[in-house]
Amino acid sequence: MQQQAIRHDWTLEEVEQLFTLPFNDLLFRAQTVHRQYWNPNAVQVSSLLSIKTGACPEDCAYCPQSVRHDTGLKREPLMEVEQVVAAARRAKEAGATRFCMGAAWRSPKDRDLAKVTEMIRRVKALGLETCATLGMLDEWQVQTLKEAGLDYYNHNIDTSEEFYGRIITTRTFQDRLDTLARVREAGLKVCCGGIVGMGEQRRDRAAMLCTLANLPEHPQSVPINQLVQVEGTPLAGRERPDSFEFVRTIAVARILMPRSYVRLSAGRAEMSEEQQALCFLAGANSIFYGEKLLTTDNADADRDRCLFQRLGLSFEEAPAEQTAQGCC
Ligand code: SAM
Ligand code: DTB
Ligand code: SF4
């Protein structure tokens, strides 16, 4: 069978048509593409740590960390480097190959960035891939992170350009694209995706994936989150998205971006094992693993291991170039 081409010229209509395929046809197509590029039974495993929690000045309607929402979350200053390294070591021992450090910032301040670069160096020295998500970055900040050895930068577009203003008013969709361009142009790997279940329409989900697929390079990692509803955020109480619609979103992401990791990201704790299995069949090949996401509970790690065993899935090995430097 001919390999699915890597395209950057998808039209919204084409993407919407994929969403309307009969479920079995869509999954067959996604799984076919998946097998052309990936080991279908290996899943990349990342762990997350919130290195600075709460009191974020942005007003993202989904987020428990915004200072504008009363979610009862305890704010925590930027963590100490040693604490972060200890958490990364535990994540590695549990089987993670990538460690993602998240901070509730609009953008990092210089003093904070200096500490984060030290965290990156130390985590990388453990033999883990590093990822950070720190908000908007200017060129100098991107360069500083690159020089520290950062592998991935996570910066989500979250939804369609049209729906964006209904979710966030303190920055624009274009602001997000601008940071993504700086990160990409500096040669860092991009981790960029969005959230399903915020009250958006299918057209918004299609437009979000179309934007990602038409970037000059596909993000190397595409996290698809299901909204984790947190009491006190404006989106708490929304109707849960249809489970098959979530699986469809994963399948369309896989077809549009064949070479990217597609991460079954937040929201697994609320999904059945059968739904997760369908997501893997649809081409998801990355997860967050471990007790917590940033501030909310993740799916239970023991149950994850059991699910992997039942499905014959394995944790993907660390990339060959990622070797511990032995200093810590
Ligand atoms: N402050 C930085 C930023 O916004 O880029 C980094 C951290 S922020 C928490 C990272 C991403 O987490 C958001 O872009 C969003 O996609 C996701 N996220 C946050 N809260 C969520 C929730 N309740 N459910 C699902 N995803 C969520
Ligand atoms: C992503 O796309 N999802 C992660 C990570 N990137 C940073 C964050 C999910 C956060 C879920 C809500 C919380 O735990 O605070
Ligand atoms: Fe702040 Fe990021 Fe949460 Fe938005 S998603 S409120 S920028 S931590």
Short mmCIF file of C-alpha atoms and ligand atoms in Angstrom, two decimals:
data_model
loop_
_atom_site.label_atom_id
_atom_site.label_comp_id
_atom_site.label_asym_id
_atom_site.label_seq_id
_atom_site.Cartn_x
_atom_site.Cartn_y
_atom_site.Cartn_z
CA MET A 1 0.00 0.00 0.00
CA GLN A 2 1.23 3.50 -0.85
CA GLN A 3 2.56 5.46 2.11
CA GLN A 4 0.32 8.33 3.20
CA ALA A 5 2.05 11.51 2.05
CA ILE A 6 3.09 14.22 4.49
CA ARG A 7 0.90 17.17 3.51
CA HIS A 8 0.69 20.75 4.69
CA ASP A 9 -2.17 21.85 2.44
CA TRP A 10 -5.26 20.34 4.04
CA THR A 11 -8.51 22.22 3.55
CA LEU A 12 -11.03 22.50 6.36
CA GLU A 13 -13.58 20.70 4.16
CA GLU A 14 -11.25 17.72 3.69
CA VAL A 15 -10.64 17.50 7.42
CA GLU A 16 -14.35 17.74 8.19
CA GLN A 17 -14.98 14.95 5.67
CA LEU A 18 -12.57 12.71 7.58
CA PHE A 19 -14.57 13.36 10.75
CA THR A 20 -17.79 12.26 8.99
CA LEU A 21 -16.46 8.92 7.74
CA PRO A 22 -18.15 5.82 9.16
CA PHE A 23 -16.33 5.05 12.43
CA ASN A 24 -14.89 1.74 11.17
CA ASP A 25 -13.61 3.32 7.96
CA LEU A 26 -12.00 6.19 9.86
CA LEU A 27 -10.27 3.84 12.30
CA PHE A 28 -9.11 1.54 9.51
CA ARG A 29 -7.60 4.50 7.69
CA ALA A 30 -5.93 5.86 10.82
CA GLN A 31 -4.53 2.45 11.79
CA THR A 32 -3.24 1.92 8.24
CA VAL A 33 -1.37 5.23 8.34
CA HIS A 34 -0.15 4.45 11.84
CA ARG A 35 1.40 1.14 10.76
CA GLN A 36 3.22 2.82 7.87
CA TYR A 37 5.18 5.00 10.27
CA TRP A 38 5.15 3.45 13.74
CA ASN A 39 5.41 0.25 15.74
CA PRO A 40 1.66 -0.19 16.46
CA ASN A 41 2.28 -1.77 19.86
CA ALA A 42 4.70 0.70 21.43
CA VAL A 43 3.62 3.79 23.33
CA GLN A 44 5.86 6.70 24.29
CA VAL A 45 5.57 7.50 28.00
CA SER A 46 5.99 10.99 29.45
CA SER A 47 5.64 12.21 33.02
CA LEU A 48 4.52 15.67 34.05
CA LEU A 49 5.50 17.88 36.93
CA SER A 50 4.07 21.26 37.87
CA ILE A 51 7.22 23.20 38.79
CA LYS A 52 5.29 26.41 39.58
CA THR A 53 1.66 26.12 40.50
CA GLY A 54 -1.32 28.49 40.42
CA ALA A 55 -1.77 32.28 40.47
CA CYS A 56 -1.41 32.53 36.70
CA PRO A 57 -2.48 35.95 35.35
CA GLU A 58 -4.05 34.44 32.20
CA ASP A 59 -7.79 33.74 32.06
CA CYS A 60 -7.94 30.36 30.25
CA ALA A 61 -11.47 29.17 31.04
CA TYR A 62 -10.47 25.52 31.37
CA CYS A 63 -7.55 26.02 33.72
CA PRO A 64 -7.58 25.50 37.49
CA GLN A 65 -4.39 27.58 37.77
CA SER A 66 -5.78 30.92 36.60
CA VAL A 67 -5.81 33.54 39.34
CA ARG A 68 -9.26 34.55 38.07
CA HIS A 69 -10.91 31.26 39.04
CA ASP A 70 -11.60 30.26 42.61
CA THR A 71 -10.67 26.58 42.51
CA GLY A 72 -9.16 26.30 45.99
CA LEU A 73 -5.80 25.40 44.46
CA LYS A 74 -2.80 26.08 46.69
CA ARG A 75 -0.28 28.27 44.90
CA GLU A 76 3.33 27.12 45.01
CA PRO A 77 6.44 29.10 44.00
CA LEU A 78 9.02 27.78 41.53
CA MET A 79 10.34 24.50 42.90
CA GLU A 80 13.93 23.91 43.92
CA VAL A 81 16.14 22.19 41.35
CA GLU A 82 16.90 19.21 43.63
CA GLN A 83 13.19 18.48 44.16
CA VAL A 84 12.60 18.50 40.41
CA VAL A 85 15.57 16.19 39.77
CA ALA A 86 14.27 13.78 42.43
CA ALA A 87 10.84 13.70 40.76
CA ALA A 88 12.45 13.13 37.36
CA ARG A 89 14.50 10.26 38.75
CA ARG A 90 11.33 8.62 40.10
CA ALA A 91 9.61 9.10 36.74
CA LYS A 92 12.52 7.43 34.96
CA GLU A 93 12.51 4.52 37.38
CA ALA A 94 8.78 4.08 36.72
CA GLY A 95 9.47 3.81 32.98
CA ALA A 96 9.02 7.34 31.57
CA THR A 97 11.39 8.44 28.82
CA ARG A 98 10.34 12.10 28.70
CA PHE A 99 9.90 14.51 31.59
CA CYS A 100 7.71 17.56 31.09
CA MET A 101 8.01 20.56 33.42
CA GLY A 102 5.01 22.90 33.48
CA ALA A 103 4.77 26.38 34.96
CA ALA A 104 1.68 28.54 35.45
CA TRP A 105 3.15 31.60 33.78
CA ARG A 106 2.07 33.94 30.99
CA SER A 107 5.78 33.97 30.13
CA PRO A 108 8.90 33.31 32.20
CA LYS A 109 10.92 36.03 33.95
CA ASP A 110 14.72 36.03 33.42
CA ARG A 111 15.53 34.98 37.00
CA ASP A 112 13.09 32.08 36.80
CA LEU A 113 14.37 31.01 33.42
CA ALA A 114 17.90 30.68 34.82
CA LYS A 115 16.60 28.19 37.37
CA VAL A 116 14.56 26.31 34.77
CA THR A 117 17.62 25.91 32.52
CA GLU A 118 19.44 24.31 35.44
CA MET A 119 16.50 21.91 35.88
CA ILE A 120 16.67 21.04 32.18
CA ARG A 121 20.40 20.32 32.30
CA ARG A 122 20.05 18.12 35.37
CA VAL A 123 17.00 16.20 34.10
CA LYS A 124 18.66 15.62 30.73
CA ALA A 125 21.75 14.29 32.50
CA LEU A 126 19.56 11.52 33.94
CA GLY A 127 19.02 10.27 30.39
CA LEU A 128 15.50 11.61 30.02
CA GLU A 129 14.15 13.64 27.13
CA THR A 130 13.13 17.05 28.42
CA CYS A 131 10.02 19.07 27.72
CA ALA A 132 8.93 22.40 29.19
CA THR A 133 5.74 24.42 29.04
CA LEU A 134 6.26 27.92 30.42
CA GLY A 135 3.95 30.16 28.38
CA MET A 136 4.92 32.65 25.69
CA LEU A 137 8.61 33.01 24.79
CA ASP A 138 10.66 35.65 23.00
CA GLU A 139 13.62 34.74 20.78
CA TRP A 140 16.20 35.11 23.53
CA GLN A 141 14.24 32.86 25.87
CA VAL A 142 13.89 30.20 23.17
CA GLN A 143 17.63 30.35 22.53
CA THR A 144 18.38 30.08 26.24
CA LEU A 145 16.23 26.95 26.54
CA LYS A 146 17.81 25.46 23.44
CA GLU A 147 21.31 26.02 24.80
CA ALA A 148 20.30 24.28 28.03
CA GLY A 149 19.53 21.20 25.93
CA LEU A 150 15.72 21.31 25.96
CA ASP A 151 14.26 18.73 23.56
CA TYR A 152 10.56 19.70 23.33
CA TYR A 153 8.56 22.85 24.03
CA ASN A 154 4.85 22.39 24.74
CA HIS A 155 2.59 25.24 23.71
CA ASN A 156 -0.98 24.32 22.79
CA ILE A 157 -3.30 26.18 20.42
CA ASP A 158 -6.10 24.54 22.42
CA THR A 159 -8.93 25.03 19.88
CA SER A 160 -9.87 26.71 16.60
CA GLU A 161 -8.97 30.33 15.92
CA GLU A 162 -12.70 31.10 15.75
CA PHE A 163 -13.54 29.60 19.15
CA TYR A 164 -10.35 30.80 20.87
CA GLY A 165 -11.76 34.14 22.07
CA ARG A 166 -14.56 32.30 23.92
CA ILE A 167 -11.96 30.48 26.03
CA ILE A 168 -9.10 32.96 26.51
CA THR A 169 -9.14 36.76 26.30
CA THR A 170 -5.72 37.65 27.75
CA ARG A 171 -3.77 36.57 24.64
CA THR A 172 -4.59 35.81 21.03
CA PHE A 173 -4.39 32.77 18.82
CA GLN A 174 -1.72 34.64 16.85
CA ASP A 175 0.37 35.07 20.04
CA ARG A 176 0.40 31.27 20.32
CA LEU A 177 1.42 30.83 16.67
CA ASP A 178 4.21 33.41 17.12
CA THR A 179 5.79 31.53 20.03
CA LEU A 180 5.43 28.27 18.12
CA ALA A 181 7.25 29.80 15.14
CA ARG A 182 10.15 30.97 17.34
CA VAL A 183 10.43 27.52 18.91
CA ARG A 184 10.31 25.74 15.55
CA GLU A 185 12.77 28.11 13.89
CA ALA A 186 15.27 27.59 16.71
CA GLY A 187 15.20 23.85 15.96
CA LEU A 188 13.45 22.76 19.15
CA LYS A 189 10.86 20.01 18.81
CA VAL A 190 7.31 21.29 19.09
CA CYS A 191 4.63 19.71 21.26
CA CYS A 192 1.33 21.33 20.35
CA GLY A 193 -2.28 20.22 20.52
CA GLY A 194 -5.52 21.12 22.21
CA ILE A 195 -8.55 20.26 24.26
CA VAL A 196 -11.79 18.47 23.34
CA GLY A 197 -14.95 19.07 25.37
CA MET A 198 -14.95 22.83 25.99
CA GLY A 199 -18.30 23.34 24.22
CA GLU A 200 -16.70 23.67 20.78
CA GLN A 201 -18.27 22.26 17.62
CA ARG A 202 -16.85 19.52 15.41
CA ARG A 203 -15.88 22.27 12.95
CA ASP A 204 -13.64 23.78 15.67
CA ARG A 205 -11.95 20.45 16.31
CA ALA A 206 -11.40 20.04 12.56
CA ALA A 207 -10.07 23.62 12.25
CA MET A 208 -7.67 23.12 15.17
CA LEU A 209 -6.20 19.96 13.58
CA CYS A 210 -6.12 21.67 10.18
CA THR A 211 -4.07 24.55 11.65
CA LEU A 212 -1.60 22.09 13.18
CA ALA A 213 -1.29 20.02 10.00
CA ASN A 214 -0.69 23.11 7.86
CA LEU A 215 2.14 24.51 9.97
CA PRO A 216 5.48 24.61 8.07
CA GLU A 217 6.45 21.46 10.01
CA HIS A 218 4.05 19.19 11.85
CA PRO A 219 4.52 19.40 15.62
CA GLN A 220 6.60 16.39 16.56
CA SER A 221 4.15 15.71 19.38
CA VAL A 222 0.39 16.42 19.34
CA PRO A 223 -1.35 16.16 22.73
CA ILE A 224 -5.11 15.70 22.52
CA ASN A 225 -6.60 16.49 25.92
CA GLN A 226 -10.13 15.83 27.07
CA LEU A 227 -11.21 18.73 29.29
CA VAL A 228 -10.64 17.90 32.95
CA GLN A 229 -13.49 19.75 34.58
CA VAL A 230 -12.44 21.55 37.73
CA GLU A 231 -14.98 23.10 40.09
CA GLY A 232 -14.58 26.88 40.11
CA THR A 233 -13.53 27.16 36.45
CA PRO A 234 -16.09 28.60 34.02
CA LEU A 235 -16.12 25.32 32.08
CA ALA A 236 -17.05 23.10 35.03
CA GLY A 237 -20.37 21.36 34.40
CA ARG A 238 -20.03 21.21 30.59
CA GLU A 239 -21.46 18.14 28.95
CA ARG A 240 -18.75 15.49 28.46
CA PRO A 241 -17.80 15.04 24.80
CA ASP A 242 -19.15 11.94 23.10
CA SER A 243 -16.52 9.24 23.62
CA PHE A 244 -16.50 8.24 19.93
CA GLU A 245 -16.05 11.88 18.92
CA PHE A 246 -12.91 12.00 21.07
CA VAL A 247 -11.61 8.84 19.37
CA ARG A 248 -12.41 10.38 15.99
CA THR A 249 -10.33 13.43 16.91
CA ILE A 250 -7.35 11.17 17.65
CA ALA A 251 -7.85 9.28 14.38
CA VAL A 252 -8.01 12.47 12.30
CA ALA A 253 -4.86 13.80 14.02
CA ARG A 254 -3.07 10.54 13.13
CA ILE A 255 -4.13 10.74 9.45
CA LEU A 256 -3.16 14.42 9.10
CA MET A 257 0.19 14.13 10.92
CA PRO A 258 1.51 10.61 10.25
CA ARG A 259 5.01 11.13 11.66
CA SER A 260 3.96 12.90 14.87
CA TYR A 261 3.46 11.35 18.24
CA VAL A 262 -0.26 11.71 19.01
CA ARG A 263 -0.68 11.85 22.75
CA LEU A 264 -3.78 10.61 24.53
CA SER A 265 -3.26 13.33 27.06
CA ALA A 266 -5.37 14.72 29.94
CA GLY A 267 -8.72 13.12 30.70
CA ARG A 268 -7.72 9.44 30.75
CA ALA A 269 -8.81 9.12 34.39
CA GLU A 270 -12.40 9.67 33.23
CA MET A 271 -12.18 7.29 30.26
CA SER A 272 -13.03 3.61 30.19
CA GLU A 273 -10.28 1.15 29.28
CA GLU A 274 -12.25 0.34 26.13
CA GLN A 275 -12.19 3.99 25.06
CA GLN A 276 -8.46 4.19 25.67
CA ALA A 277 -7.97 0.99 23.64
CA LEU A 278 -9.91 2.59 20.77
CA CYS A 279 -7.67 5.65 21.01
CA PHE A 280 -4.57 3.44 20.63
CA LEU A 281 -6.24 1.72 17.68
CA ALA A 282 -6.91 5.17 16.20
CA GLY A 283 -3.20 5.95 16.33
CA ALA A 284 -2.49 7.43 19.75
CA ASN A 285 1.07 6.43 20.66
CA SER A 286 1.97 8.54 23.66
CA ILE A 287 0.53 9.06 27.16
CA PHE A 288 1.15 10.92 30.39
CA TYR A 289 1.96 8.36 33.05
CA GLY A 290 2.17 8.86 36.80
CA GLU A 291 0.09 9.97 39.73
CA LYS A 292 -0.65 13.52 38.59
CA LEU A 293 -1.01 15.61 35.49
CA LEU A 294 -0.18 19.17 36.61
CA THR A 295 -2.69 19.79 39.40
CA THR A 296 -5.29 17.06 38.81
CA ASP A 297 -5.14 13.29 39.17
CA ASN A 298 -3.94 11.21 36.26
CA ALA A 299 -5.14 7.70 35.45
CA ASP A 300 -3.86 5.20 38.02
CA ALA A 301 -0.36 3.95 37.13
CA ASP A 302 -0.97 0.34 38.27
CA ARG A 303 -4.09 0.17 36.14
CA ASP A 304 -2.12 1.60 33.21
CA ARG A 305 0.47 -1.15 33.48
CA CYS A 306 -2.30 -3.74 33.67
CA LEU A 307 -4.06 -2.21 30.65
CA PHE A 308 -0.84 -2.27 28.64
CA GLN A 309 -0.37 -5.93 29.51
CA ARG A 310 -3.93 -6.81 28.52
CA LEU A 311 -3.51 -4.99 25.20
CA GLY A 312 0.00 -6.29 24.50
CA LEU A 313 1.36 -2.73 24.45
CA SER A 314 4.85 -1.83 25.58
CA PHE A 315 6.53 1.33 26.81
CA GLU A 316 8.61 2.76 23.96
CA GLU A 317 12.36 2.73 24.62
CA ALA A 318 14.24 6.00 25.02
CA PRO A 319 15.71 7.34 21.76
CA ALA A 320 19.24 6.02 21.15
CA GLU A 321 20.95 9.42 21.53
CA GLN A 322 19.39 9.83 25.00
CA THR A 323 21.98 8.39 27.36
CA ALA A 324 22.53 9.28 30.97
CA GLN A 325 25.60 11.46 31.49
CA GLY A 326 26.20 9.92 34.85
CA CYS A 327 26.77 13.02 36.95
CA CYS A 328 23.69 12.53 39.13
N1 SAM B 1 1.02 28.26 31.22
C1 SAM B 1 1.50 27.55 30.12
C2 SAM B 1 0.61 27.59 28.93
O1 SAM B 1 -0.56 27.87 29.07
O2 SAM B 1 1.11 27.29 27.84
C3 SAM B 1 1.84 26.11 30.43
C4 SAM B 1 0.92 25.26 31.27
S1 SAM B 1 -0.72 25.01 30.67
C5 SAM B 1 -1.49 24.27 32.08
C6 SAM B 1 -0.53 23.72 29.45
C7 SAM B 1 -1.78 23.18 28.77
O3 SAM B 1 -2.51 22.34 29.65
C8 SAM B 1 -2.82 24.15 28.28
O4 SAM B 1 -2.47 24.78 27.09
C9 SAM B 1 -4.01 23.25 28.09
O5 SAM B 1 -4.07 22.73 26.78
C10 SAM B 1 -3.78 22.13 29.09
N2 SAM B 1 -4.78 22.18 30.16
C11 SAM B 1 -4.82 23.04 31.20
N3 SAM B 1 -5.89 22.81 31.98
C12 SAM B 1 -6.56 21.77 31.43
C13 SAM B 1 -7.74 21.07 31.77
N4 SAM B 1 -8.49 21.41 32.82
N5 SAM B 1 -8.12 20.04 30.98
C14 SAM B 1 -7.37 19.69 29.91
N6 SAM B 1 -6.25 20.32 29.54
C15 SAM B 1 -5.85 21.35 30.28
C1 DTB B 2 -0.90 19.07 27.61
O1 DTB B 2 -1.33 19.16 26.45
N1 DTB B 2 -1.59 18.60 28.65
C2 DTB B 2 -0.83 18.69 29.87
C3 DTB B 2 0.54 19.23 29.37
N2 DTB B 2 0.31 19.47 27.99
C4 DTB B 2 1.20 20.33 30.04
C5 DTB B 2 -1.49 19.45 30.95
C6 DTB B 2 -2.83 18.90 31.35
C7 DTB B 2 -3.33 19.65 32.52
C8 DTB B 2 -4.61 19.12 33.06
C9 DTB B 2 -5.11 19.92 34.22
C10 DTB B 2 -4.19 19.94 35.40
O2 DTB B 2 -3.74 18.87 35.87
O3 DTB B 2 -3.95 21.03 35.93
FE1 SF4 B 3 -1.98 30.04 32.92
FE2 SF4 B 3 -1.33 28.11 31.20
FE3 SF4 B 3 -3.39 27.81 32.92
FE4 SF4 B 3 -3.64 29.50 30.92
S1 SF4 B 3 -3.34 27.28 30.75
S2 SF4 B 3 -4.21 29.91 33.05
S3 SF4 B 3 -1.56 30.29 30.74
S4 SF4 B 3 -1.26 27.99 33.44
#
